[in-house]
Amino acid sequence: MSMITADPQDVPHVQSFTFAPEYLEKAKEQIAHYPPGRQASAVIACLDLAQRQAGGWLPRAAMDHVAQLLDMAPIRVYEVATFYTMFQLKPRGKYLLQVCTTTPCWLRGSDAVMKACRSVSGVGPGEISADGLFTTVEVECLGACVNAPMMQINDDFYEDLDEDSTHRLLEAFKRGETPKPGPQVDRQTSAPVGGPTTLTSIPGGAAPRDR
């Protein structure tokens, strides 16, 4: 499993961090899901909010603030932040390109997706493109094997990719556009390409149920 690790020489020092009011409100909503004394259970949600406020990565000051908010030892928060690949420990581009390279995606052409990411961004995995837009990382299975190869860009899945469609996708992001997530071929979610091949009519002429 690949992630952006924290080399102290590459990480800018952030002196302090405090949740902005709108993020603090969301953090309190997450904490309220748990009984008194169990607020540490909200650590992943609070770290995610801290990362979003900080611009897509977790400065140590942000982790310390979460530890204080949840009455946790800072080391316990660091353990969570360094375990999950959803947390980035150094700055990254505006768009985090998480390319699945596990077996199903690899068999379907994830190498070509990685090649396109490098071609458009001009940098290798873990680096920030010169324009500040892209950082590419290889990740383990993202659970969309039937739509392989695929990648997650920030919060969205882009599926059924090849080298050309990945190029088009990233060039659209460079232009400030937000391409539609999901399959990048002619299919509905995970249905067969070209449309359904079974259950294409209602058995016995029964009227469809209202939904």
PDB file of C-alpha atoms in Angstrom:
ATOM      1  CA  MET A   1       0.000   0.000   0.000  1.00  0.00           C
ATOM      2  CA  SER A   2       1.400   3.379  -0.978  1.00  0.00           C
ATOM      3  CA  MET A   3       0.879   6.681   0.758  1.00  0.00           C
ATOM      4  CA  ILE A   4       2.474  10.106   1.022  1.00  0.00           C
ATOM      5  CA  THR A   5       4.844   9.754   3.953  1.00  0.00           C
ATOM      6  CA  ALA A   6       6.185  12.597   6.016  1.00  0.00           C
ATOM      7  CA  ASP A   7       9.834  13.397   5.373  1.00  0.00           C
ATOM      8  CA  PRO A   8      10.589  16.200   7.870  1.00  0.00           C
ATOM      9  CA  GLN A   9      12.698  18.001   5.257  1.00  0.00           C
ATOM     10  CA  ASP A  10       9.740  18.199   2.872  1.00  0.00           C
ATOM     11  CA  VAL A  11       7.050  19.235   5.370  1.00  0.00           C
ATOM     12  CA  PRO A  12       6.508  22.952   6.022  1.00  0.00           C
ATOM     13  CA  HIS A  13       6.227  23.895   9.663  1.00  0.00           C
ATOM     14  CA  VAL A  14       2.755  24.981  10.676  1.00  0.00           C
ATOM     15  CA  GLN A  15       2.983  26.690  14.045  1.00  0.00           C
ATOM     16  CA  SER A  16      -0.640  26.483  15.116  1.00  0.00           C
ATOM     17  CA  PHE A  17      -3.985  25.114  14.044  1.00  0.00           C
ATOM     18  CA  THR A  18      -7.502  25.660  15.344  1.00  0.00           C
ATOM     19  CA  PHE A  19     -10.758  24.527  13.828  1.00  0.00           C
ATOM     20  CA  ALA A  20     -12.601  27.338  12.064  1.00  0.00           C
ATOM     21  CA  PRO A  21     -16.152  27.801  13.430  1.00  0.00           C
ATOM     22  CA  GLU A  22     -17.831  25.866  10.606  1.00  0.00           C
ATOM     23  CA  TYR A  23     -15.416  22.945  10.996  1.00  0.00           C
ATOM     24  CA  LEU A  24     -15.662  23.007  14.774  1.00  0.00           C
ATOM     25  CA  GLU A  25     -19.434  22.714  14.500  1.00  0.00           C
ATOM     26  CA  LYS A  26     -19.063  19.666  12.256  1.00  0.00           C
ATOM     27  CA  ALA A  27     -16.515  18.134  14.647  1.00  0.00           C
ATOM     28  CA  LYS A  28     -18.894  18.571  17.566  1.00  0.00           C
ATOM     29  CA  GLU A  29     -21.634  16.878  15.545  1.00  0.00           C
ATOM     30  CA  GLN A  30     -19.364  13.867  15.066  1.00  0.00           C
ATOM     31  CA  ILE A  31     -18.372  13.768  18.728  1.00  0.00           C
ATOM     32  CA  ALA A  32     -22.048  13.850  19.735  1.00  0.00           C
ATOM     33  CA  HIS A  33     -22.565  10.444  18.098  1.00  0.00           C
ATOM     34  CA  TYR A  34     -20.649   8.815  20.947  1.00  0.00           C
ATOM     35  CA  PRO A  35     -21.376   8.569  24.693  1.00  0.00           C
ATOM     36  CA  PRO A  36     -19.427  10.665  27.220  1.00  0.00           C
ATOM     37  CA  GLY A  37     -15.920   9.355  27.674  1.00  0.00           C
ATOM     38  CA  ARG A  38     -15.909   7.713  24.227  1.00  0.00           C
ATOM     39  CA  GLN A  39     -15.228  10.848  22.200  1.00  0.00           C
ATOM     40  CA  ALA A  40     -11.973   9.340  20.902  1.00  0.00           C
ATOM     41  CA  SER A  41     -14.135   7.259  18.571  1.00  0.00           C
ATOM     42  CA  ALA A  42     -14.597  10.425  16.488  1.00  0.00           C
ATOM     43  CA  VAL A  43     -10.871  10.710  15.768  1.00  0.00           C
ATOM     44  CA  ILE A  44     -11.041   9.646  12.089  1.00  0.00           C
ATOM     45  CA  ALA A  45     -13.915  12.022  11.357  1.00  0.00           C
ATOM     46  CA  CYS A  46     -12.172  14.900  13.132  1.00  0.00           C
ATOM     47  CA  LEU A  47      -8.876  14.248  11.356  1.00  0.00           C
ATOM     48  CA  ASP A  48     -10.726  14.264   8.039  1.00  0.00           C
ATOM     49  CA  LEU A  49     -12.236  17.644   8.880  1.00  0.00           C
ATOM     50  CA  ALA A  50      -8.830  18.978   9.934  1.00  0.00           C
ATOM     51  CA  GLN A  51      -7.279  17.768   6.689  1.00  0.00           C
ATOM     52  CA  ARG A  52      -9.979  19.455   4.623  1.00  0.00           C
ATOM     53  CA  GLN A  53      -9.533  22.753   6.479  1.00  0.00           C
ATOM     54  CA  ALA A  54      -5.751  22.558   6.088  1.00  0.00           C
ATOM     55  CA  GLY A  55      -5.982  22.190   2.312  1.00  0.00           C
ATOM     56  CA  GLY A  56      -5.734  18.452   1.886  1.00  0.00           C
ATOM     57  CA  TRP A  57      -3.012  17.453   4.346  1.00  0.00           C
ATOM     58  CA  LEU A  58      -2.473  17.096   8.098  1.00  0.00           C
ATOM     59  CA  PRO A  59       0.115  19.321   9.757  1.00  0.00           C
ATOM     60  CA  ARG A  60       1.268  18.064  13.139  1.00  0.00           C
ATOM     61  CA  ALA A  61      -0.368  21.107  14.721  1.00  0.00           C
ATOM     62  CA  ALA A  62      -3.717  19.936  13.339  1.00  0.00           C
ATOM     63  CA  MET A  63      -3.229  16.462  14.789  1.00  0.00           C
ATOM     64  CA  ASP A  64      -2.321  17.997  18.148  1.00  0.00           C
ATOM     65  CA  HIS A  65      -5.465  20.123  18.056  1.00  0.00           C
ATOM     66  CA  VAL A  66      -7.614  17.048  17.376  1.00  0.00           C
ATOM     67  CA  ALA A  67      -5.900  15.255  20.269  1.00  0.00           C
ATOM     68  CA  GLN A  68      -6.693  18.142  22.595  1.00  0.00           C
ATOM     69  CA  LEU A  69     -10.299  18.349  21.397  1.00  0.00           C
ATOM     70  CA  LEU A  70     -10.854  14.627  21.978  1.00  0.00           C
ATOM     71  CA  ASP A  71      -8.799  14.416  25.187  1.00  0.00           C
ATOM     72  CA  MET A  72      -6.433  11.916  23.601  1.00  0.00           C
ATOM     73  CA  ALA A  73      -2.685  11.466  23.905  1.00  0.00           C
ATOM     74  CA  PRO A  74      -1.171  12.994  20.736  1.00  0.00           C
ATOM     75  CA  ILE A  75       0.647   9.740  19.932  1.00  0.00           C
ATOM     76  CA  ARG A  76      -2.708   7.963  19.634  1.00  0.00           C
ATOM     77  CA  VAL A  77      -3.820  10.490  17.032  1.00  0.00           C
ATOM     78  CA  TYR A  78      -0.508  10.146  15.165  1.00  0.00           C
ATOM     79  CA  GLU A  79      -1.017   6.372  15.086  1.00  0.00           C
ATOM     80  CA  VAL A  80      -4.354   6.792  13.336  1.00  0.00           C
ATOM     81  CA  ALA A  81      -3.084   9.440  10.911  1.00  0.00           C
ATOM     82  CA  THR A  82      -0.074   7.352   9.862  1.00  0.00           C
ATOM     83  CA  PHE A  83      -2.068   4.122   9.470  1.00  0.00           C
ATOM     84  CA  TYR A  84      -4.797   5.212   7.051  1.00  0.00           C
ATOM     85  CA  THR A  85      -3.852   6.220   3.521  1.00  0.00           C
ATOM     86  CA  MET A  86      -6.742   8.700   3.434  1.00  0.00           C
ATOM     87  CA  PHE A  87      -4.584  11.021   5.527  1.00  0.00           C
ATOM     88  CA  GLN A  88      -1.750  12.919   3.865  1.00  0.00           C
ATOM     89  CA  LEU A  89       1.158  13.952   6.051  1.00  0.00           C
ATOM     90  CA  LYS A  90       2.663  16.523   3.716  1.00  0.00           C
ATOM     91  CA  PRO A  91       1.195  19.038   1.260  1.00  0.00           C
ATOM     92  CA  ARG A  92      -0.215  17.688  -1.986  1.00  0.00           C
ATOM     93  CA  GLY A  93      -1.734  19.078  -5.158  1.00  0.00           C
ATOM     94  CA  LYS A  94      -5.230  20.468  -5.419  1.00  0.00           C
ATOM     95  CA  TYR A  95      -6.292  17.147  -6.960  1.00  0.00           C
ATOM     96  CA  LEU A  96      -5.110  13.943  -5.301  1.00  0.00           C
ATOM     97  CA  LEU A  97      -5.040  11.186  -7.931  1.00  0.00           C
ATOM     98  CA  GLN A  98      -5.293   7.856  -6.132  1.00  0.00           C
ATOM     99  CA  VAL A  99      -4.719   5.234  -8.794  1.00  0.00           C
ATOM    100  CA  CYS A 100      -5.670   1.668  -7.913  1.00  0.00           C
ATOM    101  CA  THR A 101      -2.910  -0.711  -9.062  1.00  0.00           C
ATOM    102  CA  THR A 102      -4.182  -3.881  -7.379  1.00  0.00           C
ATOM    103  CA  THR A 103      -4.502  -7.001  -9.568  1.00  0.00           C
ATOM    104  CA  PRO A 104      -7.921  -6.387 -11.230  1.00  0.00           C
ATOM    105  CA  CYS A 105      -7.023  -2.801 -12.170  1.00  0.00           C
ATOM    106  CA  TRP A 106      -3.497  -3.804 -13.200  1.00  0.00           C
ATOM    107  CA  LEU A 107      -4.833  -6.535 -15.482  1.00  0.00           C
ATOM    108  CA  ARG A 108      -7.174  -3.986 -17.064  1.00  0.00           C
ATOM    109  CA  GLY A 109      -4.493  -1.369 -17.692  1.00  0.00           C
ATOM    110  CA  SER A 110      -3.675   0.657 -14.574  1.00  0.00           C
ATOM    111  CA  ASP A 111      -0.102   1.059 -15.870  1.00  0.00           C
ATOM    112  CA  ALA A 112      -1.524   3.135 -18.732  1.00  0.00           C
ATOM    113  CA  VAL A 113      -3.507   5.239 -16.242  1.00  0.00           C
ATOM    114  CA  MET A 114      -0.324   5.890 -14.235  1.00  0.00           C
ATOM    115  CA  LYS A 115       1.493   6.778 -17.477  1.00  0.00           C
ATOM    116  CA  ALA A 116      -1.190   9.340 -18.354  1.00  0.00           C
ATOM    117  CA  CYS A 117      -1.037  10.847 -14.865  1.00  0.00           C
ATOM    118  CA  ARG A 118       2.710  11.278 -15.169  1.00  0.00           C
ATOM    119  CA  SER A 119       2.380  12.713 -18.682  1.00  0.00           C
ATOM    120  CA  VAL A 120      -0.189  15.363 -17.715  1.00  0.00           C
ATOM    121  CA  SER A 121       1.259  16.271 -14.316  1.00  0.00           C
ATOM    122  CA  GLY A 122       4.905  16.128 -15.343  1.00  0.00           C
ATOM    123  CA  VAL A 123       5.920  14.499 -12.049  1.00  0.00           C
ATOM    124  CA  GLY A 124       6.119  11.067 -10.507  1.00  0.00           C
ATOM    125  CA  PRO A 125       4.160   9.495  -7.636  1.00  0.00           C
ATOM    126  CA  GLY A 126       4.060  11.504  -4.425  1.00  0.00           C
ATOM    127  CA  GLU A 127       5.253  14.735  -6.054  1.00  0.00           C
ATOM    128  CA  ILE A 128       3.319  17.954  -6.641  1.00  0.00           C
ATOM    129  CA  SER A 129       3.026  19.183 -10.225  1.00  0.00           C
ATOM    130  CA  ALA A 130       4.620  22.541 -11.033  1.00  0.00           C
ATOM    131  CA  ASP A 131       1.191  24.178 -11.336  1.00  0.00           C
ATOM    132  CA  GLY A 132       0.190  22.873  -7.898  1.00  0.00           C
ATOM    133  CA  LEU A 133      -2.750  20.924  -9.313  1.00  0.00           C
ATOM    134  CA  PHE A 134      -1.830  17.247  -9.124  1.00  0.00           C
ATOM    135  CA  THR A 135      -0.297  14.659  -6.828  1.00  0.00           C
ATOM    136  CA  THR A 136      -0.475  11.009  -7.874  1.00  0.00           C
ATOM    137  CA  VAL A 137      -0.272   8.033  -5.515  1.00  0.00           C
ATOM    138  CA  GLU A 138      -0.717   4.302  -6.025  1.00  0.00           C
ATOM    139  CA  VAL A 139      -3.270   2.730  -3.694  1.00  0.00           C
ATOM    140  CA  GLU A 140      -4.709  -0.670  -2.915  1.00  0.00           C
ATOM    141  CA  CYS A 141      -8.203  -1.814  -3.918  1.00  0.00           C
ATOM    142  CA  LEU A 142     -10.831   0.931  -3.843  1.00  0.00           C
ATOM    143  CA  GLY A 143     -13.702  -1.508  -4.281  1.00  0.00           C
ATOM    144  CA  ALA A 144     -14.659  -0.789  -7.889  1.00  0.00           C
ATOM    145  CA  CYS A 145     -13.092  -3.875  -9.493  1.00  0.00           C
ATOM    146  CA  VAL A 146     -15.891  -4.400 -12.017  1.00  0.00           C
ATOM    147  CA  ASN A 147     -15.132  -0.922 -13.388  1.00  0.00           C
ATOM    148  CA  ALA A 148     -11.367  -1.430 -13.551  1.00  0.00           C
ATOM    149  CA  PRO A 149      -9.120   0.372 -14.092  1.00  0.00           C
ATOM    150  CA  MET A 150     -10.159   3.297 -11.948  1.00  0.00           C
ATOM    151  CA  MET A 151      -8.890   6.038  -9.709  1.00  0.00           C
ATOM    152  CA  GLN A 152     -10.215   8.293  -6.989  1.00  0.00           C
ATOM    153  CA  ILE A 153      -9.766  12.029  -7.511  1.00  0.00           C
ATOM    154  CA  ASN A 154     -10.337  13.779  -4.197  1.00  0.00           C
ATOM    155  CA  ASP A 155     -13.769  12.455  -3.131  1.00  0.00           C
ATOM    156  CA  ASP A 156     -14.941  11.032  -6.465  1.00  0.00           C
ATOM    157  CA  PHE A 157     -14.419   7.767  -8.369  1.00  0.00           C
ATOM    158  CA  TYR A 158     -13.554   7.829 -12.069  1.00  0.00           C
ATOM    159  CA  GLU A 159     -13.857   4.386 -13.622  1.00  0.00           C
ATOM    160  CA  ASP A 160     -13.398   2.370 -16.824  1.00  0.00           C
ATOM    161  CA  LEU A 161     -10.312   4.379 -17.712  1.00  0.00           C
ATOM    162  CA  ASP A 162      -7.612   3.977 -20.316  1.00  0.00           C
ATOM    163  CA  GLU A 163      -4.677   6.181 -21.247  1.00  0.00           C
ATOM    164  CA  ASP A 164      -6.664   8.474 -23.554  1.00  0.00           C
ATOM    165  CA  SER A 165      -9.644   8.954 -21.243  1.00  0.00           C
ATOM    166  CA  THR A 166      -7.316   9.655 -18.321  1.00  0.00           C
ATOM    167  CA  HIS A 167      -5.590  12.333 -20.406  1.00  0.00           C
ATOM    168  CA  ARG A 168      -8.943  13.932 -21.248  1.00  0.00           C
ATOM    169  CA  LEU A 169     -10.050  13.764 -17.629  1.00  0.00           C
ATOM    170  CA  LEU A 170      -6.969  15.471 -16.234  1.00  0.00           C
ATOM    171  CA  GLU A 171      -6.882  18.096 -18.971  1.00  0.00           C
ATOM    172  CA  ALA A 172     -10.466  18.981 -18.031  1.00  0.00           C
ATOM    173  CA  PHE A 173      -9.406  19.472 -14.426  1.00  0.00           C
ATOM    174  CA  LYS A 174      -6.552  21.689 -15.628  1.00  0.00           C
ATOM    175  CA  ARG A 175      -9.118  23.872 -17.411  1.00  0.00           C
ATOM    176  CA  GLY A 176     -11.055  24.262 -14.180  1.00  0.00           C
ATOM    177  CA  GLU A 177     -13.833  21.884 -15.181  1.00  0.00           C
ATOM    178  CA  THR A 178     -15.269  19.119 -12.992  1.00  0.00           C
ATOM    179  CA  PRO A 179     -15.846  16.019 -15.116  1.00  0.00           C
ATOM    180  CA  LYS A 180     -18.765  13.791 -14.212  1.00  0.00           C
ATOM    181  CA  PRO A 181     -17.649  11.009 -11.841  1.00  0.00           C
ATOM    182  CA  GLY A 182     -18.328   7.344 -12.543  1.00  0.00           C
ATOM    183  CA  PRO A 183     -17.712   5.254 -15.668  1.00  0.00           C
ATOM    184  CA  GLN A 184     -15.921   7.003 -18.499  1.00  0.00           C
ATOM    185  CA  VAL A 185     -17.445   4.605 -21.042  1.00  0.00           C
ATOM    186  CA  ASP A 186     -21.003   3.900 -22.170  1.00  0.00           C
ATOM    187  CA  ARG A 187     -22.337   2.074 -19.152  1.00  0.00           C
ATOM    188  CA  GLN A 188     -24.653   2.806 -16.233  1.00  0.00           C
ATOM    189  CA  THR A 189     -22.773   2.376 -12.939  1.00  0.00           C
ATOM    190  CA  SER A 190     -21.631  -1.290 -13.060  1.00  0.00           C
ATOM    191  CA  ALA A 191     -24.117  -2.548 -15.654  1.00  0.00           C
ATOM    192  CA  PRO A 192     -22.809  -4.196 -18.835  1.00  0.00           C
ATOM    193  CA  VAL A 193     -21.233  -1.889 -21.400  1.00  0.00           C
ATOM    194  CA  GLY A 194     -23.898  -0.944 -23.939  1.00  0.00           C
ATOM    195  CA  GLY A 195     -26.840  -1.557 -21.623  1.00  0.00           C
ATOM    196  CA  PRO A 196     -28.515  -4.468 -19.826  1.00  0.00           C
ATOM    197  CA  THR A 197     -28.631  -7.871 -21.493  1.00  0.00           C
ATOM    198  CA  THR A 198     -31.049  -9.596 -19.105  1.00  0.00           C
ATOM    199  CA  LEU A 199     -34.355  -8.632 -17.487  1.00  0.00           C
ATOM    200  CA  THR A 200     -34.991  -6.207 -20.321  1.00  0.00           C
ATOM    201  CA  SER A 201     -38.750  -6.698 -20.172  1.00  0.00           C
ATOM    202  CA  ILE A 202     -41.368  -7.230 -17.475  1.00  0.00           C
ATOM    203  CA  PRO A 203     -42.210 -10.945 -17.050  1.00  0.00           C
ATOM    204  CA  GLY A 204     -45.799 -11.837 -17.940  1.00  0.00           C
ATOM    205  CA  GLY A 205     -46.705  -8.265 -18.818  1.00  0.00           C
ATOM    206  CA  ALA A 206     -47.037  -7.294 -15.160  1.00  0.00           C
ATOM    207  CA  ALA A 207     -47.153  -3.578 -14.531  1.00  0.00           C
ATOM    208  CA  PRO A 208     -44.031  -2.175 -12.884  1.00  0.00           C
ATOM    209  CA  ARG A 209     -44.357  -1.247  -9.252  1.00  0.00           C
ATOM    210  CA  ASP A 210     -44.344   2.402  -8.420  1.00  0.00           C
ATOM    211  CA  ARG A 211     -41.176   3.485  -6.701  1.00  0.00           C
TER     212      ARG A 211
END
